[in-house]
Tab-separated table of C-alpha atoms in Angstrom:
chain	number	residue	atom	x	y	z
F	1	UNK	CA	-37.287	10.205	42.038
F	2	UNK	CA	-37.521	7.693	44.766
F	3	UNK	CA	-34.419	9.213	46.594
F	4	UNK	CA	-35.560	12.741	47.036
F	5	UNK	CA	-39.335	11.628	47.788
F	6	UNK	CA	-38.265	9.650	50.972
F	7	UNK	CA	-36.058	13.300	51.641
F	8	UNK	CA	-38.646	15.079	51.915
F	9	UNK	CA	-40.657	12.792	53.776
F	10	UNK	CA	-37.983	12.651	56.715
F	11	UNK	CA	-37.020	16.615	56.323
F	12	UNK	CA	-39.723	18.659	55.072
F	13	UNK	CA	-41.524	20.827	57.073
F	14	UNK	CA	-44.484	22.164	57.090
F	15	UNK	CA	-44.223	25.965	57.215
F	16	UNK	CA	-47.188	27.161	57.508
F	17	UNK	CA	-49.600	28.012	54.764
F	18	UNK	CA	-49.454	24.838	52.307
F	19	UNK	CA	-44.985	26.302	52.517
F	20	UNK	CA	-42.929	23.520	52.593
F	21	UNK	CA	-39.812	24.137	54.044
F	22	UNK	CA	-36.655	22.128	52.283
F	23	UNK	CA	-34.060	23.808	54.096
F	24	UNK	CA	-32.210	20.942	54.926
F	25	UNK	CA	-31.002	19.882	51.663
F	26	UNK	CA	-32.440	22.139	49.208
F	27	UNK	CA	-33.463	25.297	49.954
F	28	UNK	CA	-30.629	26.455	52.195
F	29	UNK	CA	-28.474	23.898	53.259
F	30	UNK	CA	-27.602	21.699	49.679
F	31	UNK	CA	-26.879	18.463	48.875
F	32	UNK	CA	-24.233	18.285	46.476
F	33	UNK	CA	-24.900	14.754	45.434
F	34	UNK	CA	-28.222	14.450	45.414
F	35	UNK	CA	-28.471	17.943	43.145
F	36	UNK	CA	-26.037	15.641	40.460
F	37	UNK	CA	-28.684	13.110	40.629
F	38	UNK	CA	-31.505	15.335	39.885
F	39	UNK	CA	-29.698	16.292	37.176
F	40	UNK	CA	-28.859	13.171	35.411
F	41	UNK	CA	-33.039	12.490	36.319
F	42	UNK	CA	-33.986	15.619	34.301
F	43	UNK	CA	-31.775	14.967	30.816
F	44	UNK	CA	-33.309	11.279	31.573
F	45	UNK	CA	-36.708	12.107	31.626
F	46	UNK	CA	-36.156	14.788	28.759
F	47	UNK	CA	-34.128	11.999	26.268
F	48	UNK	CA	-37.190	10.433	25.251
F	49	UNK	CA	-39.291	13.914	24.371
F	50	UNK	CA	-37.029	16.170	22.771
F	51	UNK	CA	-35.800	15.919	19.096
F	52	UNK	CA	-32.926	17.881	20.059
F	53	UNK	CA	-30.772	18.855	22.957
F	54	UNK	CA	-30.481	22.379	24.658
F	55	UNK	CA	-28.674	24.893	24.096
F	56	UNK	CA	-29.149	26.971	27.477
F	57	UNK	CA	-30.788	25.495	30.820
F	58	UNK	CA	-32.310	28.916	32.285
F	59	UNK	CA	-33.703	29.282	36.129
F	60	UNK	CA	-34.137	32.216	38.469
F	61	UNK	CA	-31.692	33.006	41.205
F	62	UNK	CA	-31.476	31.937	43.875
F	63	UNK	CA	-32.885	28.692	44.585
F	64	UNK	CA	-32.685	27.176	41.412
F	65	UNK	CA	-29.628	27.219	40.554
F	66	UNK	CA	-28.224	24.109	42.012
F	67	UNK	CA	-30.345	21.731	40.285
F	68	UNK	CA	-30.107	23.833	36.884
F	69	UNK	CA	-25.905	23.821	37.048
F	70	UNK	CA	-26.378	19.976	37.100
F	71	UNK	CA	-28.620	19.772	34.410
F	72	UNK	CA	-26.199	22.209	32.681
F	73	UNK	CA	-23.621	20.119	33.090
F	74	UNK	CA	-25.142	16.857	31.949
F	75	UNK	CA	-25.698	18.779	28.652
F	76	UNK	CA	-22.370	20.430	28.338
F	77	UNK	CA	-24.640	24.281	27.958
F	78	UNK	CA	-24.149	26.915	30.013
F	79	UNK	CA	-26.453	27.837	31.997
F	80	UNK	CA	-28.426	31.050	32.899
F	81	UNK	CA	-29.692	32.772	35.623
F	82	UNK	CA	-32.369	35.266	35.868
F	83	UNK	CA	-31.614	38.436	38.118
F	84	UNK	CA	-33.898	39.527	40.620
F	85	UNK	CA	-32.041	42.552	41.925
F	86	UNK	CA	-30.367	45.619	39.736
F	87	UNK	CA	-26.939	46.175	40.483
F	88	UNK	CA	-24.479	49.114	39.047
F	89	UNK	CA	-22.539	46.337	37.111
F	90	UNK	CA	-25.670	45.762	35.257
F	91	UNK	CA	-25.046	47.899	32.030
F	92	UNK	CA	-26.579	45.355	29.497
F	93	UNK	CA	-29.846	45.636	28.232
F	94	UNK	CA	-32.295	42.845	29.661
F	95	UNK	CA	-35.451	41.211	28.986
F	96	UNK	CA	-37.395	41.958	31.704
F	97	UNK	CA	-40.630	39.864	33.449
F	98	UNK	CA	-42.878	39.996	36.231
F	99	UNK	CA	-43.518	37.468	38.556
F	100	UNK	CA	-44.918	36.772	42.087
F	101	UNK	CA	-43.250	35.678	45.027
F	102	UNK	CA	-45.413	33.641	47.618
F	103	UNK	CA	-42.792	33.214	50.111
F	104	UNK	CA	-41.353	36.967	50.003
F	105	UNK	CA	-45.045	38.304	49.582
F	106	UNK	CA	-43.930	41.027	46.727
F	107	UNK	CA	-43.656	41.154	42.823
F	108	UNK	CA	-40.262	40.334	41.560
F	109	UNK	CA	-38.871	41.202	38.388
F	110	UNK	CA	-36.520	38.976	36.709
F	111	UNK	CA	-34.226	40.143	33.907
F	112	UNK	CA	-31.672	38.498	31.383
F	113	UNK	CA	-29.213	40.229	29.273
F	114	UNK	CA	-29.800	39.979	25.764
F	115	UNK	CA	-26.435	38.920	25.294
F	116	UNK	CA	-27.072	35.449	26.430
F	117	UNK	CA	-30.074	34.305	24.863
F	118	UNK	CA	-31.486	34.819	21.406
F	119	UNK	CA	-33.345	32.873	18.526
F	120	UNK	CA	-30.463	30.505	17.706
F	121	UNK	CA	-30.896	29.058	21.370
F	122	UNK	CA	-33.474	25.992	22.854
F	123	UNK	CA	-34.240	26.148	26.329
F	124	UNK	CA	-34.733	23.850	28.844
F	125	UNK	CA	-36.346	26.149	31.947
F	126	UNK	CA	-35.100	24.528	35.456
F	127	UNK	CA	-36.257	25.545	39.294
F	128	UNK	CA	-36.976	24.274	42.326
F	129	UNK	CA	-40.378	24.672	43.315
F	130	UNK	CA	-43.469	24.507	40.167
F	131	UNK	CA	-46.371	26.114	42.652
F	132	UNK	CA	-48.656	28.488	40.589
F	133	UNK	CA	-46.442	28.561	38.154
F	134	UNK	CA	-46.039	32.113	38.291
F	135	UNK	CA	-41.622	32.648	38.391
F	136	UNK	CA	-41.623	29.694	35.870
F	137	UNK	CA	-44.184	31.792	33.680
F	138	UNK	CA	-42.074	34.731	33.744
F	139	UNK	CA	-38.787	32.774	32.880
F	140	UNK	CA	-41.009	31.433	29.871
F	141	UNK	CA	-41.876	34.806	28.717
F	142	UNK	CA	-38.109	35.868	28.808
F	143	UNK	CA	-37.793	33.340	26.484
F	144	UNK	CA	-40.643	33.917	24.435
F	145	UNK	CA	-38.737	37.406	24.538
F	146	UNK	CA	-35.622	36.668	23.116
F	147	UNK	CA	-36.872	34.546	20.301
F	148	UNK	CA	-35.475	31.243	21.530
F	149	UNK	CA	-37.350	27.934	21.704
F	150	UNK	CA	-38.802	26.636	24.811
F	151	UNK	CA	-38.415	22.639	25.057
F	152	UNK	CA	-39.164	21.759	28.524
F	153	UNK	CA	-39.634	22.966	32.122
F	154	UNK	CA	-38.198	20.571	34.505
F	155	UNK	CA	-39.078	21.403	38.190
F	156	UNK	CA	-37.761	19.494	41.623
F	157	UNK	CA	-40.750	19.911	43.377
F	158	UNK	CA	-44.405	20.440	42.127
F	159	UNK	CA	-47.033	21.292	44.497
F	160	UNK	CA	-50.295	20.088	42.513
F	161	UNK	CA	-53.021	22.020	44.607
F	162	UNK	CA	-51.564	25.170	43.419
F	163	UNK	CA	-52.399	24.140	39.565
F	164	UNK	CA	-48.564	25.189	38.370
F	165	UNK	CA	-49.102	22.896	35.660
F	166	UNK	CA	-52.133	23.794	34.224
F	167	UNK	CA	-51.502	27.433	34.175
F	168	UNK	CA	-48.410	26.270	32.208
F	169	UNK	CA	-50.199	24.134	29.985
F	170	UNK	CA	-50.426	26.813	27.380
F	171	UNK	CA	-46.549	26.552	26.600
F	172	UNK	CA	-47.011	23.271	24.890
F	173	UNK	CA	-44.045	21.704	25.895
F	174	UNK	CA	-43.434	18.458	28.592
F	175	UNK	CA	-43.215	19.512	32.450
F	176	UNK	CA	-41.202	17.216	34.863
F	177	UNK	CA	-41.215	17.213	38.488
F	178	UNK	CA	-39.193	15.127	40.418
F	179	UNK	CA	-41.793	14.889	43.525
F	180	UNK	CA	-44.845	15.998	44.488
F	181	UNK	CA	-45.731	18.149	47.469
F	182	UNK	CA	-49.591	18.359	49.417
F	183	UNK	CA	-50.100	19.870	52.352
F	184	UNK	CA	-53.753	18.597	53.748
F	185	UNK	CA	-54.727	18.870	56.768
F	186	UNK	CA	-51.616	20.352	58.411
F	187	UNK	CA	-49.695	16.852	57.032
F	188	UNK	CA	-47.478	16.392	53.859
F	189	UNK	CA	-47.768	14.293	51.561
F	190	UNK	CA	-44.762	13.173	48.773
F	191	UNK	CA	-45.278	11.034	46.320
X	1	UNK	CA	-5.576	28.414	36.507
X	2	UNK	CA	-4.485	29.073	33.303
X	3	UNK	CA	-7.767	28.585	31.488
X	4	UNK	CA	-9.922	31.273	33.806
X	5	UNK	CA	-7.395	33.624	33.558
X	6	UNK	CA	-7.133	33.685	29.846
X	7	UNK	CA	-11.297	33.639	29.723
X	8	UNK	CA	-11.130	36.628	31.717
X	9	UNK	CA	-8.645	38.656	29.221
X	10	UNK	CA	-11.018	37.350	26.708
X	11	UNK	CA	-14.688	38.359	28.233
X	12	UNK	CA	-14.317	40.610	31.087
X	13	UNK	CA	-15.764	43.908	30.960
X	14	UNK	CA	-14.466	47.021	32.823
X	15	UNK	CA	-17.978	48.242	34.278
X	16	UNK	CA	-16.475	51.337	35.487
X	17	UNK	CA	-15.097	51.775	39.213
X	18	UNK	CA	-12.673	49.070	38.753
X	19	UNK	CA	-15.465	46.553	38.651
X	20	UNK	CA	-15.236	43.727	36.147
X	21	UNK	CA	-18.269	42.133	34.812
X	22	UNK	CA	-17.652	38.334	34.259
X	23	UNK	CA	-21.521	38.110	33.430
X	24	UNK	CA	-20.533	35.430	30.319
X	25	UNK	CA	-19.093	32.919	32.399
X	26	UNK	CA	-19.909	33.441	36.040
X	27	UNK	CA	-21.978	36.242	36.966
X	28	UNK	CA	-24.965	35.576	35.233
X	29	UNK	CA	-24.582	32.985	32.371
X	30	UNK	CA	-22.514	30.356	34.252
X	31	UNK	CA	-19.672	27.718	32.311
X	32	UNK	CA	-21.041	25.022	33.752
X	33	UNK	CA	-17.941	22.858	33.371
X	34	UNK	CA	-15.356	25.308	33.919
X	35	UNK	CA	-17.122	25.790	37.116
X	36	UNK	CA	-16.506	22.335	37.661
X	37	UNK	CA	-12.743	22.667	37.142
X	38	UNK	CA	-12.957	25.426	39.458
X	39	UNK	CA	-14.213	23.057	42.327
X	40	UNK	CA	-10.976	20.390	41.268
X	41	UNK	CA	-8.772	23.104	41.650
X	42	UNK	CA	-9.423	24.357	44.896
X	43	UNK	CA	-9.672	20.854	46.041
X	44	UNK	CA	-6.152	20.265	44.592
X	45	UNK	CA	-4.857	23.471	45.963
X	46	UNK	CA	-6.264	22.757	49.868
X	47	UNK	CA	-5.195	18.937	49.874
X	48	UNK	CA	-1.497	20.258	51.194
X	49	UNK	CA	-2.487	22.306	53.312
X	50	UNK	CA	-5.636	21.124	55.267
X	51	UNK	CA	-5.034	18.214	57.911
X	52	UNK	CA	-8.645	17.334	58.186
X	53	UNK	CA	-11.182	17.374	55.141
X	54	UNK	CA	-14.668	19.952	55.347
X	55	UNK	CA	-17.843	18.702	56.469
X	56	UNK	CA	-18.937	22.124	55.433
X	57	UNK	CA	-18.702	24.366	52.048
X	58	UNK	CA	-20.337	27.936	52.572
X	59	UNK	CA	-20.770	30.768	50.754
X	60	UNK	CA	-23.302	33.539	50.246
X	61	UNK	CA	-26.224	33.685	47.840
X	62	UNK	CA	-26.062	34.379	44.792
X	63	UNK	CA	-23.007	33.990	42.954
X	64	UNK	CA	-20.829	31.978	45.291
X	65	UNK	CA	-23.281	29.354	44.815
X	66	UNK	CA	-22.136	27.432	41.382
X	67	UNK	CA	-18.454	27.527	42.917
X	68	UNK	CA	-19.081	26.255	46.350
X	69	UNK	CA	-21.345	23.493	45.253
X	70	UNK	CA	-19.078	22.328	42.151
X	71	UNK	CA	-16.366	22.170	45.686
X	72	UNK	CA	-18.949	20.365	47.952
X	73	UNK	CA	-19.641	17.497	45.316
X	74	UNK	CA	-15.813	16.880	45.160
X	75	UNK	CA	-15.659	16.535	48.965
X	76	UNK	CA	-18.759	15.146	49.171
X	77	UNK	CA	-19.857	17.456	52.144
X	78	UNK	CA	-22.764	19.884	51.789
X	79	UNK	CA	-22.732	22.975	50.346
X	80	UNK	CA	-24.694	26.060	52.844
X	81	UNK	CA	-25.256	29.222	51.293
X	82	UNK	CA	-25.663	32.358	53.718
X	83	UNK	CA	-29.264	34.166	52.580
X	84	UNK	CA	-29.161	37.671	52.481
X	85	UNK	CA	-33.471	38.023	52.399
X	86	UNK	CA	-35.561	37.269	54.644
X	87	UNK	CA	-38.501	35.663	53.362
X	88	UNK	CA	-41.587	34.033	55.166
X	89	UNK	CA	-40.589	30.701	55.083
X	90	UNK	CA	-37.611	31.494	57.422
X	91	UNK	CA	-38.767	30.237	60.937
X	92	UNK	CA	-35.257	28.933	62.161
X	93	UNK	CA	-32.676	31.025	64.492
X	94	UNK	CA	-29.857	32.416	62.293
X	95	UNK	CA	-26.649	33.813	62.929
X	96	UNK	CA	-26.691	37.295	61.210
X	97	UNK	CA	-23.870	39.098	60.024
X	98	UNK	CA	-23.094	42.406	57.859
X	99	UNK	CA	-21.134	43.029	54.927
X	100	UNK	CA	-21.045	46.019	52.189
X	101	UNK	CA	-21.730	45.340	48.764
X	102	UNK	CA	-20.155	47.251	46.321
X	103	UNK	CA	-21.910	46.309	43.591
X	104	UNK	CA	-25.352	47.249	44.994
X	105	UNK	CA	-23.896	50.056	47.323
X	106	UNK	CA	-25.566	49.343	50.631
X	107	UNK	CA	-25.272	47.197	53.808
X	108	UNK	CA	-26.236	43.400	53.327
X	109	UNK	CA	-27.289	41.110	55.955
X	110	UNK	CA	-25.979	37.599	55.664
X	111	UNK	CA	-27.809	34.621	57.395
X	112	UNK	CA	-27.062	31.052	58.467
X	113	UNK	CA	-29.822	28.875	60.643
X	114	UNK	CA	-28.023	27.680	63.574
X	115	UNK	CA	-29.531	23.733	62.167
X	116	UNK	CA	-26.825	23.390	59.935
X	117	UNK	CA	-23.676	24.667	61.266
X	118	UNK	CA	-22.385	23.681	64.679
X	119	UNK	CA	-19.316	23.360	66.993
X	120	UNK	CA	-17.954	19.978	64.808
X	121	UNK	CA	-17.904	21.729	61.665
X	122	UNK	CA	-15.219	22.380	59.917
X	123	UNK	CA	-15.908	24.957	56.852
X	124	UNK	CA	-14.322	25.965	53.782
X	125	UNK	CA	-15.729	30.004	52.559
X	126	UNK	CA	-16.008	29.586	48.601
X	127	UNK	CA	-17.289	32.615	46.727
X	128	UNK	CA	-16.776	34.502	43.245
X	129	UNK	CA	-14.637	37.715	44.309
X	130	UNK	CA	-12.251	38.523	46.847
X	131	UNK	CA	-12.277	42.446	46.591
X	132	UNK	CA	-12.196	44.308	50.005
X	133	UNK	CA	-13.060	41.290	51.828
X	134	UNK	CA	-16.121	42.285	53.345
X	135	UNK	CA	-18.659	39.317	52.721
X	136	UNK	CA	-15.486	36.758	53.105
X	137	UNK	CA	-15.169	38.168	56.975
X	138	UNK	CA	-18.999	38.298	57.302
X	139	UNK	CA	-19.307	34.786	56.282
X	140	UNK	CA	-16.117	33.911	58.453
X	141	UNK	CA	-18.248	35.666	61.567
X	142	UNK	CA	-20.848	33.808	60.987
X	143	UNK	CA	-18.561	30.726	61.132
X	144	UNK	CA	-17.021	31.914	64.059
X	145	UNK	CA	-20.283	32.623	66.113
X	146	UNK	CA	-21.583	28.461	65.272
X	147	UNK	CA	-18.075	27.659	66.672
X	148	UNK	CA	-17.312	25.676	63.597
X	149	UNK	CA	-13.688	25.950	62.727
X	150	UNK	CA	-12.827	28.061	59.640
X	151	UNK	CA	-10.165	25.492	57.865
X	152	UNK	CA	-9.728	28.077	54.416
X	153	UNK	CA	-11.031	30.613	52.066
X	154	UNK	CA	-11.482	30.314	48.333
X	155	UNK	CA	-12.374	32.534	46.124
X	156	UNK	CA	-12.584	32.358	42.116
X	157	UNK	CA	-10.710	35.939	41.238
X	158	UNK	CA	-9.064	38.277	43.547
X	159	UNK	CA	-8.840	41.753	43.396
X	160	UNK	CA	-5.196	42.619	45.105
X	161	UNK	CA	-5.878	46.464	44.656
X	162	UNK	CA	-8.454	46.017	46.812
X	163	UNK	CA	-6.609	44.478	49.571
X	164	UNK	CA	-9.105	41.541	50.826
X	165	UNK	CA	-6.057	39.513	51.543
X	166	UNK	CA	-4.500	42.125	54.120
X	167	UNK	CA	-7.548	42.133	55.885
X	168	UNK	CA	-8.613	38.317	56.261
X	169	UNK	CA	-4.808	37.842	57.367
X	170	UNK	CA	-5.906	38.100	61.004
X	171	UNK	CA	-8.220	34.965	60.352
X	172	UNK	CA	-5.216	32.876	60.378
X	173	UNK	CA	-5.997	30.215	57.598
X	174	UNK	CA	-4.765	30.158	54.002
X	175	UNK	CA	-6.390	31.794	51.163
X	176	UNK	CA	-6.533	30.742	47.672
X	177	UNK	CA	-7.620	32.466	44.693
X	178	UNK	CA	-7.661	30.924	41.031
X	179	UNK	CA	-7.229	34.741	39.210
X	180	UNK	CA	-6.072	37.506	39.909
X	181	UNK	CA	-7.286	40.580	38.164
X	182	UNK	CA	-6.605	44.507	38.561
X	183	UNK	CA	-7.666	47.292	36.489
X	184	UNK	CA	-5.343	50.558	35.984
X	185	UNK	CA	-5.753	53.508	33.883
X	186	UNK	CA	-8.911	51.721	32.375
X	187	UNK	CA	-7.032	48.606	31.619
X	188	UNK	CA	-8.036	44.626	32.843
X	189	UNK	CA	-4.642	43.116	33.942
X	190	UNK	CA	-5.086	39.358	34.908
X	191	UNK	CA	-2.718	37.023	36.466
């Protein structure tokens, strides 16, 4: 996506430690219009692979669910959220996974209701960032959980040199990214 | 709007404490297009009363966020979403700011980097509940302290037992609420 490549070029910054900060339009700060673009890119780039549409788009609070809603959307399914943080209104039962969080330094959990997910569903798993692959890993094994189907994982952002992709490759199902992130020698690279 | 508050007498969940759980449709799975309707109608509902459009929609992470952006792509402004964690990615200065959640029963912190909001802002607050008005008048401190000028508040479903409205009235700007909903002697009324 030609658009959010040359983003990134002008506002990304390099935080420290291979972290690439998006706060400008992503992470923080959010383009509206640009988010409805990389949805329309995602149920693009899915239209050719799937032999049938979604029936949930599922990401993890909080910074994927921007580009999920539009992807939602453009598919008419509602879409999910996994919860990182118990609160007393959560009286549901949940699937529950564990996952990694570079940027907070701590093991998250992430939970869904059963309510909302089950075997009758296909699932298209959206977030922002595909790193190691470890939130998008958990969100998989929700799924796996609930005894839905698991179509595609659609990510804004992959960072390559963290191997996401390959540690994902055992889900047998298409990953797209958007852009690609490298941080060598203190400089970023998109492409 | 007619629609949300008959989805509400259909779905909502007394969780106890007067809380209502809206986890079906906006808590945790989100209607992706009735949260777009939710963004036309408090676009509709401003246009008489604003003199000058937003160049800002903000809310606070987590559930604010489907609202407020659905509001920013209508305007076509960007959507900012306070952050209530502090993670390591987040090198900027930030305006803090506390509110109480009731749902989680402690104090949260609410942040905004000073990059994004500034003394030619004007800002719309969008979030999901209007109860005792605590985040709405932590996120309207926050605008205060950038100098932006708070131009309105909307939130999806207001909780008039709970008396939000009597204490934002000293902000001066007009609030607007899609639902209403109170529960007494164990029983969801909406309005």
């Amino acid at each position: 996506m030609q658009e959010l490549v040359e983003r990134i070029r002008r506002e990304g910054v390099h935080a420290g430690g291979g972290i690439v900060k998006l706060d400008g339009f992503i992470n923080h700060q959010v383009d509206a219009s640009l988010t409805e673009r990389m949805g329309d890119s995602f149920v693009r780039r899915f239209a050719p692979l799937l032999a049938e549409p979604p029936t949930r788009i599922v990401t993890a609070e909080v910074s994927g669910i921007p580009a999920a809603l539009a992807t939602a959307r453009r598919y008419d399914v509602p879409m999910l959220y996994a919860r990182k943080h118990r609160s007393s209104v959560m009286t549901d039962v949940y699937y529950f996974a564990q996952a990694k969080s570079r940027t907070k330094g701590e093991d998250i959990n992430l939970m869904i209701s059963r309510s909302y997910l089950g075997g009758n569903d296909r699932v298209i798993i959206i977030d922002d960032f595909l790193a190691t692959g470890s939130t998008i890993s958990a969100l998989a094994s929700l799924v796996e959980a609930s005894g839905a189907t698991l179509l595609g994982i659609g990510c804004v952002i992959e960072k390559p040199l963290e191997h996401g992709r390959e540690r994902l490759s055992g889900l047998g199902v298409p990953i797209e990214t958007l852009a690609r992130v490298e941080v060598r020698d203190e400089a970023i690279h998109v492409y």
